[in-house]
Short mmCIF file of N, CA and C in Angstrom, two decimals:
data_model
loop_
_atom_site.label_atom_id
_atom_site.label_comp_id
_atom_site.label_asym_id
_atom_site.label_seq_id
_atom_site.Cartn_x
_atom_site.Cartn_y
_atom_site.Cartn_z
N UNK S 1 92.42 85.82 79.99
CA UNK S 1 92.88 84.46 79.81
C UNK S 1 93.85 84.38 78.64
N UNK S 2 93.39 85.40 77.97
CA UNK S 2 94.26 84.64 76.15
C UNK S 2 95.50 85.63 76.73
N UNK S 3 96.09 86.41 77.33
CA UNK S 3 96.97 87.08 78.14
C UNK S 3 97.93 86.60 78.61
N UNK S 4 97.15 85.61 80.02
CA UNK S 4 98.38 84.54 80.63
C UNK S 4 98.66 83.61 79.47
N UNK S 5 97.49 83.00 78.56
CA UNK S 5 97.90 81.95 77.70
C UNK S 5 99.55 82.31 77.11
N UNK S 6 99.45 83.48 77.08
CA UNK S 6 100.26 84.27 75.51
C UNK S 6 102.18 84.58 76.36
N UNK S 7 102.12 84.63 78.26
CA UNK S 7 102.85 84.76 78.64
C UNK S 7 103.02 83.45 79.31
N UNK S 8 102.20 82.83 79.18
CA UNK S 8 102.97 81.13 79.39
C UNK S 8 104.07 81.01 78.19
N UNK S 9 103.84 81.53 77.23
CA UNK S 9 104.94 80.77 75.87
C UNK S 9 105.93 81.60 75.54
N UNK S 10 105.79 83.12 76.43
CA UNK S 10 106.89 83.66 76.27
C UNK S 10 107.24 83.92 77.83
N UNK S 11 107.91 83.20 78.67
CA UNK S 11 107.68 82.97 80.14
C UNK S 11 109.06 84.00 80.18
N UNK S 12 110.17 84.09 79.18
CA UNK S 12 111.69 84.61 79.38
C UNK S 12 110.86 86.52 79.79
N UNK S 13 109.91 86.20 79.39
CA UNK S 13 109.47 88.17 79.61
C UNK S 13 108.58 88.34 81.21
N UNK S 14 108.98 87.24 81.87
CA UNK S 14 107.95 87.64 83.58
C UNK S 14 109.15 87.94 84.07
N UNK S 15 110.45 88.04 84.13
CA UNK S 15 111.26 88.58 85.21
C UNK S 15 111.31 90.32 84.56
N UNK S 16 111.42 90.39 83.49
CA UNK S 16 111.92 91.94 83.09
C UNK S 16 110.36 92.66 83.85
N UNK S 17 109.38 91.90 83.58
CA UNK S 17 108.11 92.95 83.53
C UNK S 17 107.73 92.61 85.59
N UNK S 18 108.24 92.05 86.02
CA UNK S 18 108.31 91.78 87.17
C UNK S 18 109.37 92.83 88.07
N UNK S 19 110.52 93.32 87.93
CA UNK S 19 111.44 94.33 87.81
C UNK S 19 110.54 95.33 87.58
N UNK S 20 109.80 95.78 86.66
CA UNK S 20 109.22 97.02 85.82
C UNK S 20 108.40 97.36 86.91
N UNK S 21 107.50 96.35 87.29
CA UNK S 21 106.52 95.67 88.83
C UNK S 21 107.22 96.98 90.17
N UNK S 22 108.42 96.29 90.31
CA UNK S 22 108.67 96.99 91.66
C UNK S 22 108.76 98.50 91.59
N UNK S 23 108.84 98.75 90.86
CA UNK S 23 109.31 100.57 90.38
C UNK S 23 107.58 100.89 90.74
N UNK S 24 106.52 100.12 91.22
CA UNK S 24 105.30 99.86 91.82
C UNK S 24 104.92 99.54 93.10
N UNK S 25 106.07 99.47 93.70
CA UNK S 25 105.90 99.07 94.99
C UNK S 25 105.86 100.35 96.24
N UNK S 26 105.40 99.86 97.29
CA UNK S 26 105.18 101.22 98.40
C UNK S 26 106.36 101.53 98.68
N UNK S 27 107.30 100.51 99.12
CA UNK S 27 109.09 100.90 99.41
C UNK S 27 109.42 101.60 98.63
N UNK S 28 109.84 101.48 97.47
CA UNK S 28 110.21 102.29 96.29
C UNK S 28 109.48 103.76 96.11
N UNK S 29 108.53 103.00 95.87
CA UNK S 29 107.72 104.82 95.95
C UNK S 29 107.98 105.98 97.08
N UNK S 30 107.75 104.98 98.34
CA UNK S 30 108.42 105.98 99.18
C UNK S 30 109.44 106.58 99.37
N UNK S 31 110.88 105.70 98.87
CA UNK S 31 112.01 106.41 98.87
C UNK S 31 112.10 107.28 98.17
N UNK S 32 111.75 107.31 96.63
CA UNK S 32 111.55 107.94 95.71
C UNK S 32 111.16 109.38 96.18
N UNK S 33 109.81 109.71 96.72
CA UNK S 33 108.94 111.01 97.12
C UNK S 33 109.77 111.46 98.33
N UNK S 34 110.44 110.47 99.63
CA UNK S 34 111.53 110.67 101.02
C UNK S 34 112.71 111.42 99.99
N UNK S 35 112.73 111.13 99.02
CA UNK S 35 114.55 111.63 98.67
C UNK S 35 113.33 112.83 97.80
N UNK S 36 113.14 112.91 96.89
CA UNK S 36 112.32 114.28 96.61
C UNK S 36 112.05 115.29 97.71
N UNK S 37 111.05 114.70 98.74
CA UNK S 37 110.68 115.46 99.89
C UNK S 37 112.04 116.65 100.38
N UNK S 38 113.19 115.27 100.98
CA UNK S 38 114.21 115.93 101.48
C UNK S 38 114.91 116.98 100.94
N UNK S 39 115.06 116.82 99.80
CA UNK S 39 115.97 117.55 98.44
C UNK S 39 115.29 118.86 98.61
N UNK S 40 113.89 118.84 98.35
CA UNK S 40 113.27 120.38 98.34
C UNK S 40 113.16 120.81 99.48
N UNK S 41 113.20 120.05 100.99
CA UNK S 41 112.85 120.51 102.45
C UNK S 41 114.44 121.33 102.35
N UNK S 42 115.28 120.72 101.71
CA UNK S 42 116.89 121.26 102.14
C UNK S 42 116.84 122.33 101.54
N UNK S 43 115.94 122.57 100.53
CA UNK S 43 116.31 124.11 99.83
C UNK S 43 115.30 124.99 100.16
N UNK S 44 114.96 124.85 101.09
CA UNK S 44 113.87 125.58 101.97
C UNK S 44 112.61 125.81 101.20
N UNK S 45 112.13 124.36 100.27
CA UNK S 45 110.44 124.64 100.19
C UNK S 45 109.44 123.65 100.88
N UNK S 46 109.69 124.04 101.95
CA UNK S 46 109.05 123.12 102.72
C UNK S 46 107.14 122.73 102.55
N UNK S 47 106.66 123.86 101.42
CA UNK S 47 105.37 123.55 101.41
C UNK S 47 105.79 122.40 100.46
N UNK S 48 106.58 122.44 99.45
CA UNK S 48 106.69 121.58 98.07
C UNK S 48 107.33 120.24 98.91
N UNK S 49 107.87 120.16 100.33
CA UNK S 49 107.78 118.87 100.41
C UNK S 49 106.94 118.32 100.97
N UNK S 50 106.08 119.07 101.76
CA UNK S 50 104.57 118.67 102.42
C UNK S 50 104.04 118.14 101.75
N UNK S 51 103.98 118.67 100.41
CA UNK S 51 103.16 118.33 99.58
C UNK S 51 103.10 117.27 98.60
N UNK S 52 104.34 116.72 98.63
CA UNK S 52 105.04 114.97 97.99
C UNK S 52 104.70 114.22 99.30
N UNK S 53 104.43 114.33 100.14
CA UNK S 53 104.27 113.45 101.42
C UNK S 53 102.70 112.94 101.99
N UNK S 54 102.60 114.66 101.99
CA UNK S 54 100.87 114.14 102.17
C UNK S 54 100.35 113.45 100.68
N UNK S 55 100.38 114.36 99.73
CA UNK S 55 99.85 113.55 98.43
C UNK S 55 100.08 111.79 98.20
N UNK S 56 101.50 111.51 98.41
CA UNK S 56 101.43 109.98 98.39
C UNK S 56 101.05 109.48 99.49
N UNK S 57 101.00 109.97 100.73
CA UNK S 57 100.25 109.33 101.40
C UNK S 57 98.98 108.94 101.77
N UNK S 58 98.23 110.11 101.07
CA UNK S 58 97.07 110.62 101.42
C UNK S 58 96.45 109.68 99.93
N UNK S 59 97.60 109.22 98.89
CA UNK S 59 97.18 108.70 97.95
C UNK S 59 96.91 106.93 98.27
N UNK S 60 98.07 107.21 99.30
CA UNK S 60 97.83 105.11 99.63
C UNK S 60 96.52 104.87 100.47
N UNK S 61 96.14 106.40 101.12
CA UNK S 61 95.10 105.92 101.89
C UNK S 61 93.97 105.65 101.23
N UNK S 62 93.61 106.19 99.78
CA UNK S 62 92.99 106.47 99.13
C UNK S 62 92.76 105.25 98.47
N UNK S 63 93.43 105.10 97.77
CA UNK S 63 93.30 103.25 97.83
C UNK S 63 93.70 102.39 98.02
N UNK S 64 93.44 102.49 99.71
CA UNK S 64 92.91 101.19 100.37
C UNK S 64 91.81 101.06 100.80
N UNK S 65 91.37 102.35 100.84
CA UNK S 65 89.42 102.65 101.03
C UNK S 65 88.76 102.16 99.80
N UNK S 66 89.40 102.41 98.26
CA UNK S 66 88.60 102.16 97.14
C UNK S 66 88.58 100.73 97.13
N UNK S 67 89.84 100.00 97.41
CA UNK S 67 89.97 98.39 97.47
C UNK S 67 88.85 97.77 98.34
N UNK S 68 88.57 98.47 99.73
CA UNK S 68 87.42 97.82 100.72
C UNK S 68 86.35 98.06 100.08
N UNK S 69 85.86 99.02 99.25
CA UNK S 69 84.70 99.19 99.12
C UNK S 69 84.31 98.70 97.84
N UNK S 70 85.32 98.51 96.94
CA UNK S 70 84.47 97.78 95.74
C UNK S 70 84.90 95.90 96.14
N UNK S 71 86.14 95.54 96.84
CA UNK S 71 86.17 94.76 97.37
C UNK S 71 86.16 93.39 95.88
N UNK S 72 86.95 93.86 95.06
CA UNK S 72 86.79 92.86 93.91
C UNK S 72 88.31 91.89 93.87
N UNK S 73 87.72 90.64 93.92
CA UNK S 73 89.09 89.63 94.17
C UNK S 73 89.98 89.60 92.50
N UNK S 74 91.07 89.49 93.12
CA UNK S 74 91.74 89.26 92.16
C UNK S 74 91.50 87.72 90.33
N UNK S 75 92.89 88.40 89.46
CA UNK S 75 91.91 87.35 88.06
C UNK S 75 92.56 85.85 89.00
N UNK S 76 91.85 84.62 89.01
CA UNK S 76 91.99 83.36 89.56
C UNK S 76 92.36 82.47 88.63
N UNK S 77 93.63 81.99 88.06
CA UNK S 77 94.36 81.47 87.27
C UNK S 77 94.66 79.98 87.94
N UNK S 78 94.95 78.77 87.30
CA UNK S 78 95.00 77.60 87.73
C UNK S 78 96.84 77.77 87.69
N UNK S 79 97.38 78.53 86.55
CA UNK S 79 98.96 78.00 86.80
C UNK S 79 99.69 80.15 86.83
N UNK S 80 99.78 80.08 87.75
CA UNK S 80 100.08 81.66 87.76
C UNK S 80 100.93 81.81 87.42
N UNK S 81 101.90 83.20 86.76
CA UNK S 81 103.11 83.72 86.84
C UNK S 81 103.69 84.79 87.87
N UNK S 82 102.69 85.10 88.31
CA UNK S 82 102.82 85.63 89.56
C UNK S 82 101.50 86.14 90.51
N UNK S 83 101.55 86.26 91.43
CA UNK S 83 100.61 86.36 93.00
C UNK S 83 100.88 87.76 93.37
N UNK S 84 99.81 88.51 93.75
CA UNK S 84 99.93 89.52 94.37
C UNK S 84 98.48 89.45 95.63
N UNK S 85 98.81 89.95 96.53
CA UNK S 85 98.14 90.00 98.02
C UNK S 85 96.48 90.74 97.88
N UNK S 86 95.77 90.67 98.28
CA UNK S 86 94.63 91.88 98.90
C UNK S 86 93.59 92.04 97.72
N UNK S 87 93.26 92.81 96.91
CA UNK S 87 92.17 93.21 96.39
C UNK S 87 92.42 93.79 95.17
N UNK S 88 91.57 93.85 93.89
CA UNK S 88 92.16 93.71 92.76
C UNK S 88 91.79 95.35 92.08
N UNK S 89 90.80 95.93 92.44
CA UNK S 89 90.71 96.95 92.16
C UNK S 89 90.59 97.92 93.10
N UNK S 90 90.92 99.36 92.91
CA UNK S 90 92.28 99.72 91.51
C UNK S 90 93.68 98.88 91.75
N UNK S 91 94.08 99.28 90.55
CA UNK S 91 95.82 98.36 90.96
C UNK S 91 96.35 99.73 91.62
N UNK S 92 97.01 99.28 92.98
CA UNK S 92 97.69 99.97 93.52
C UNK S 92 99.11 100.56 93.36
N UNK S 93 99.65 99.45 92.45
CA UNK S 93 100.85 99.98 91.46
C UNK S 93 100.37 101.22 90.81
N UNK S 94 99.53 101.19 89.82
CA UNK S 94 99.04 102.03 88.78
C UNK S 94 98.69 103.42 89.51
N UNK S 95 97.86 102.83 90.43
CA UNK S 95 97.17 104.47 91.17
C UNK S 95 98.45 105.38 92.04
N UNK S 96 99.71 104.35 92.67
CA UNK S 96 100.43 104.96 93.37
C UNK S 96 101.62 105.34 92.54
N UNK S 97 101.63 104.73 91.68
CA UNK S 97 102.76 105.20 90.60
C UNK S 97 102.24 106.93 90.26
N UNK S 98 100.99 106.93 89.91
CA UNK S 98 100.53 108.02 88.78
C UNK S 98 100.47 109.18 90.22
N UNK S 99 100.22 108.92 91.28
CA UNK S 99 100.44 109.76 92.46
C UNK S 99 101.81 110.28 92.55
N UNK S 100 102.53 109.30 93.07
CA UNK S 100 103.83 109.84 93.29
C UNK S 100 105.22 110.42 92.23
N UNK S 101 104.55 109.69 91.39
CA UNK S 101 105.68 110.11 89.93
C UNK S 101 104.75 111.49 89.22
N UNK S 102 103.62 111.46 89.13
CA UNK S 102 103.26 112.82 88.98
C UNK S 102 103.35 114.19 90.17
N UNK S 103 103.44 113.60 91.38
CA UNK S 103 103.79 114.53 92.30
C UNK S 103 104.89 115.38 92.03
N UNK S 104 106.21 114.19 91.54
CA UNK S 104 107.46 114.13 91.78
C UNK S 104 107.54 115.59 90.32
N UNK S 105 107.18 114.84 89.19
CA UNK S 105 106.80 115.48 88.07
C UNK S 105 106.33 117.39 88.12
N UNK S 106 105.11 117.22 88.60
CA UNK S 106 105.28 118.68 89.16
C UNK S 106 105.98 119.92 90.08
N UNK S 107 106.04 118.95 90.77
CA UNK S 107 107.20 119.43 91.62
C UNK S 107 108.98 119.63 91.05
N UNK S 108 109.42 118.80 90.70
CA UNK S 108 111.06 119.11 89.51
C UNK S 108 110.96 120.00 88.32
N UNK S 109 109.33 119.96 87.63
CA UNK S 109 109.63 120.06 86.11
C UNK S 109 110.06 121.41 86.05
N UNK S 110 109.74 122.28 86.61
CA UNK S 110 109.98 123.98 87.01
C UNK S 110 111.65 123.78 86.79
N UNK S 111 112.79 122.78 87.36
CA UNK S 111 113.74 123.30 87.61
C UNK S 111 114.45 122.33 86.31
N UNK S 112 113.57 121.97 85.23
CA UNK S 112 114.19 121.18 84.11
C UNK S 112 114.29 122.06 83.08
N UNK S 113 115.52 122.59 82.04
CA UNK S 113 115.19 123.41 81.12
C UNK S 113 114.07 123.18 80.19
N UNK S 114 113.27 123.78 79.78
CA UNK S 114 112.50 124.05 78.74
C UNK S 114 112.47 123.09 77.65
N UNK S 115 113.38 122.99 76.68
CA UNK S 115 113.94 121.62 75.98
C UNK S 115 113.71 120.27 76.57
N UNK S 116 114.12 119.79 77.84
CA UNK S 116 113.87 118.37 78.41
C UNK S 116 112.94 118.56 78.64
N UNK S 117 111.67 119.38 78.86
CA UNK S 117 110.42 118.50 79.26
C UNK S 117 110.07 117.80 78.94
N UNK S 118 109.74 118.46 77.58
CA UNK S 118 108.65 117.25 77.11
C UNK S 118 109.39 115.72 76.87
N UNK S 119 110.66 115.86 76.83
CA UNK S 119 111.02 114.45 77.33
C UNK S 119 110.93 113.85 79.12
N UNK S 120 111.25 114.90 79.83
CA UNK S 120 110.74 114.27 80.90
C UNK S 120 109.30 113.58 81.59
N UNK S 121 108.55 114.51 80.59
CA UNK S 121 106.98 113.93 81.04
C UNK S 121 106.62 112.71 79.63
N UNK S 122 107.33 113.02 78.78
CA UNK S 122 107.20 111.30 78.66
C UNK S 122 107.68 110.00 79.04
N UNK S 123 108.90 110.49 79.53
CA UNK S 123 109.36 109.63 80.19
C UNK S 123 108.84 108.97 81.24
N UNK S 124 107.87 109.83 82.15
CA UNK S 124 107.13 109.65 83.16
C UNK S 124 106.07 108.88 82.71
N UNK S 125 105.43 109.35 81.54
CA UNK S 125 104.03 108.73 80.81
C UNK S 125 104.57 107.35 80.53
N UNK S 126 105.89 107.01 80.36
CA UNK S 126 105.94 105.92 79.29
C UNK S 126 106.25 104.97 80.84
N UNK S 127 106.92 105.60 81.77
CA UNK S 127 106.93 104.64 83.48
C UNK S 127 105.54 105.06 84.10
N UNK S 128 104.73 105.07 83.80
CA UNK S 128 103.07 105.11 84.19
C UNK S 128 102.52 103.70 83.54
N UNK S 129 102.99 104.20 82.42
CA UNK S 129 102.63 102.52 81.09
C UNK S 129 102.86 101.52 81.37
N UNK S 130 104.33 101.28 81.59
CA UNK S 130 105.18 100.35 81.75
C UNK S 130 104.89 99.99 83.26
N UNK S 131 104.45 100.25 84.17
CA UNK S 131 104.31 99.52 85.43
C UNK S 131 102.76 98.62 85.29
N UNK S 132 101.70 100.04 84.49
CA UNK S 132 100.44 99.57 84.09
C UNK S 132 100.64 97.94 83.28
N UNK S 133 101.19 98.07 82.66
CA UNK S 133 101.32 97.08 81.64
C UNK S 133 101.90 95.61 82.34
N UNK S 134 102.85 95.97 82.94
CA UNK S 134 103.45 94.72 83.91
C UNK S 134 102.70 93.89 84.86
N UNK S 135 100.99 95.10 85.37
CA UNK S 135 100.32 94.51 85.83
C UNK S 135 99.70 93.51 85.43
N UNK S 136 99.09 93.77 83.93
CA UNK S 136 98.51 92.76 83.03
C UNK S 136 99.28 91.73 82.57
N UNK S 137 100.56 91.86 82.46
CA UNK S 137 101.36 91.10 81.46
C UNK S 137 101.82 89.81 82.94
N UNK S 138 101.76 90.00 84.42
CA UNK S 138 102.16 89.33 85.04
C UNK S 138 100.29 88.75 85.40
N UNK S 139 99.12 89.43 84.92
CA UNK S 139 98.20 88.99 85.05
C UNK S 139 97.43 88.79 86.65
N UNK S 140 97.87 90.18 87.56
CA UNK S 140 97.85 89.85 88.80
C UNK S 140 96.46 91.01 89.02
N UNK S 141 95.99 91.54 87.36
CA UNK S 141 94.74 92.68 87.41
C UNK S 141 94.64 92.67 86.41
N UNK S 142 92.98 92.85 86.35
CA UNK S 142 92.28 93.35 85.23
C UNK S 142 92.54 94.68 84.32
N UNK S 143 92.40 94.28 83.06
CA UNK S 143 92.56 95.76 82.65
C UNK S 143 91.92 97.11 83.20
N UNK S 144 90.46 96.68 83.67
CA UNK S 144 89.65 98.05 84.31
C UNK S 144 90.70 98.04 85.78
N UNK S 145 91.11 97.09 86.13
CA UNK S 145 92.12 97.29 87.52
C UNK S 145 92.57 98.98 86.97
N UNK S 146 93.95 98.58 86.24
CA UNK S 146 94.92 99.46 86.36
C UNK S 146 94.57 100.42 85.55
N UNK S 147 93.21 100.66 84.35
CA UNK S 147 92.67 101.98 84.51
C UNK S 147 92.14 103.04 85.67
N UNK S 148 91.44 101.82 86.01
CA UNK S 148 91.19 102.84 87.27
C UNK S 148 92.09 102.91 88.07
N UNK S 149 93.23 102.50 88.44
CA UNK S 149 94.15 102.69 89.42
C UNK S 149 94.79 104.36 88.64
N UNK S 150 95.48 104.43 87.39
CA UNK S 150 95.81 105.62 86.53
C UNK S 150 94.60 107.04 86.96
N UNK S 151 93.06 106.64 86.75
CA UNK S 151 91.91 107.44 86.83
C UNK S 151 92.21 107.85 88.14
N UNK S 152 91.60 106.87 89.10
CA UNK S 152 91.82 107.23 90.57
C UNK S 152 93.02 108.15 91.27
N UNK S 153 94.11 107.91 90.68
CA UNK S 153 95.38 108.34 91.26
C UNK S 153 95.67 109.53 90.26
N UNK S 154 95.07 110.01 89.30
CA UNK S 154 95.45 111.43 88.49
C UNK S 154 94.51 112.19 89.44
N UNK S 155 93.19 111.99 89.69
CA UNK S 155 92.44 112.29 90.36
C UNK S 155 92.84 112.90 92.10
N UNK S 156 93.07 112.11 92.52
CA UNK S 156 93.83 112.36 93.96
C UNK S 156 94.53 113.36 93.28
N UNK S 157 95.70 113.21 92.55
CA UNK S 157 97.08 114.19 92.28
C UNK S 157 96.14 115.30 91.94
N UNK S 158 95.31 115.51 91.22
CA UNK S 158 95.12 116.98 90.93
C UNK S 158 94.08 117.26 92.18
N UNK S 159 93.25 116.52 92.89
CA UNK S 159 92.70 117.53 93.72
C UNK S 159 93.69 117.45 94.92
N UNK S 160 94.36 117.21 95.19
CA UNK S 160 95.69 117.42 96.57
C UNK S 160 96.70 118.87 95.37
N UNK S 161 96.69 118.50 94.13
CA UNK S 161 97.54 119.70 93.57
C UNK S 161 96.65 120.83 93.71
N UNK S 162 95.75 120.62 93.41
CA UNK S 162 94.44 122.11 93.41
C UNK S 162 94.42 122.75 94.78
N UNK S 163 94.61 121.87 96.24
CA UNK S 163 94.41 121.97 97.24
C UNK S 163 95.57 122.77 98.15
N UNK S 164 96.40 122.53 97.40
CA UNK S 164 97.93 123.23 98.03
C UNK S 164 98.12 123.90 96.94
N UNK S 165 97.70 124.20 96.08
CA UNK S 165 97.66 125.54 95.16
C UNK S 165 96.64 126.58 95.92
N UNK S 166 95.64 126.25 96.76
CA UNK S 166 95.01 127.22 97.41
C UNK S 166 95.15 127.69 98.71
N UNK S 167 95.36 126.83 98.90
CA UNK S 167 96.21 127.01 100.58
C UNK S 167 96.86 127.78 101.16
N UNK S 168 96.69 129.00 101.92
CA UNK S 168 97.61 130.22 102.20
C UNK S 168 98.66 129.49 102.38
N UNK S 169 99.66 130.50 102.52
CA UNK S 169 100.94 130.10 102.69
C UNK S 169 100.94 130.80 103.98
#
């Protein structure tokens, strides 16, 4: 509550963190992992694009099963800043972000010199944050939402990464 209170009075910050929002969305994500996928299918690693495809997909399926089964409605505000559809935990931004941008993440970082990593995986950490955060700040999930959406979706990523790390070739 003291949240929305605090973005009622600074209302000029729901379009930027609303923007931040879509870089959360299934369209986006998908193009994102479709243009990854393709990029590595063209250079003939076709397990490494199997493996951006099933993982985010296998990640959306993932929660939409966790959403039915804990089945928790969204926070219920009298003057909203913004509406989002279906079921409140995990945030599906959060869990599909940390899926597909960590997919994406393992999969490129091999071909980033040595020097940019550790800026690239913060960069990633800090667009994990920043979508997390947009959830709260537009107030459309609980904070345990979009932890567990982060928990849930590192989770998926490493056992789908563990899983095609074992996988004959």
């Amino acid at each position: 509550q003291s949240l929305h209170t605090w973005v009622l009075h600074h209302h000029a910050l729901v379009t930027p963190f609303k923007v931040v929002s879509l870089l959360g969305i299934p369209l986006w994500l998908g193009l994102a992992v479709g243009a990854g996928a393709l990029y590595v299918f063209m250079r003939r690693r076709r397990r490494l694009a199997l493996f951006l495809v099933v993982t985010s997909i296998g990640g959306g399926l993932v929660d939409s099963a966790v959403k039915l089964a804990v089945n928790r409605p969204r926070p219920d505000l009298a003057s909203p800043v913004a509406t989002a559809l279906g079921k409140s935990f995990p945030s599906g931004h959060a869990m599909s972000s940390t899926v597909t941008y960590g997919a994406l993440l393992l999969v490129f970082l091999p071909a980033i010199p040595r020097r940019g990593r550790g800026a690239t995986i913060g960069a990633t950490l800090l667009l994990l944050l920043a979508i997390g955060v947009s959830r709260l700040v537009l107030v459309v999930h609980f904070v345990s939402d979009v932890i567990g959406g982060w928990v849930v979706g590192g989770a998926w990523r490493a056992g789908a990464t563990a899983a095609f790390s074992i996988w004959p070739r």
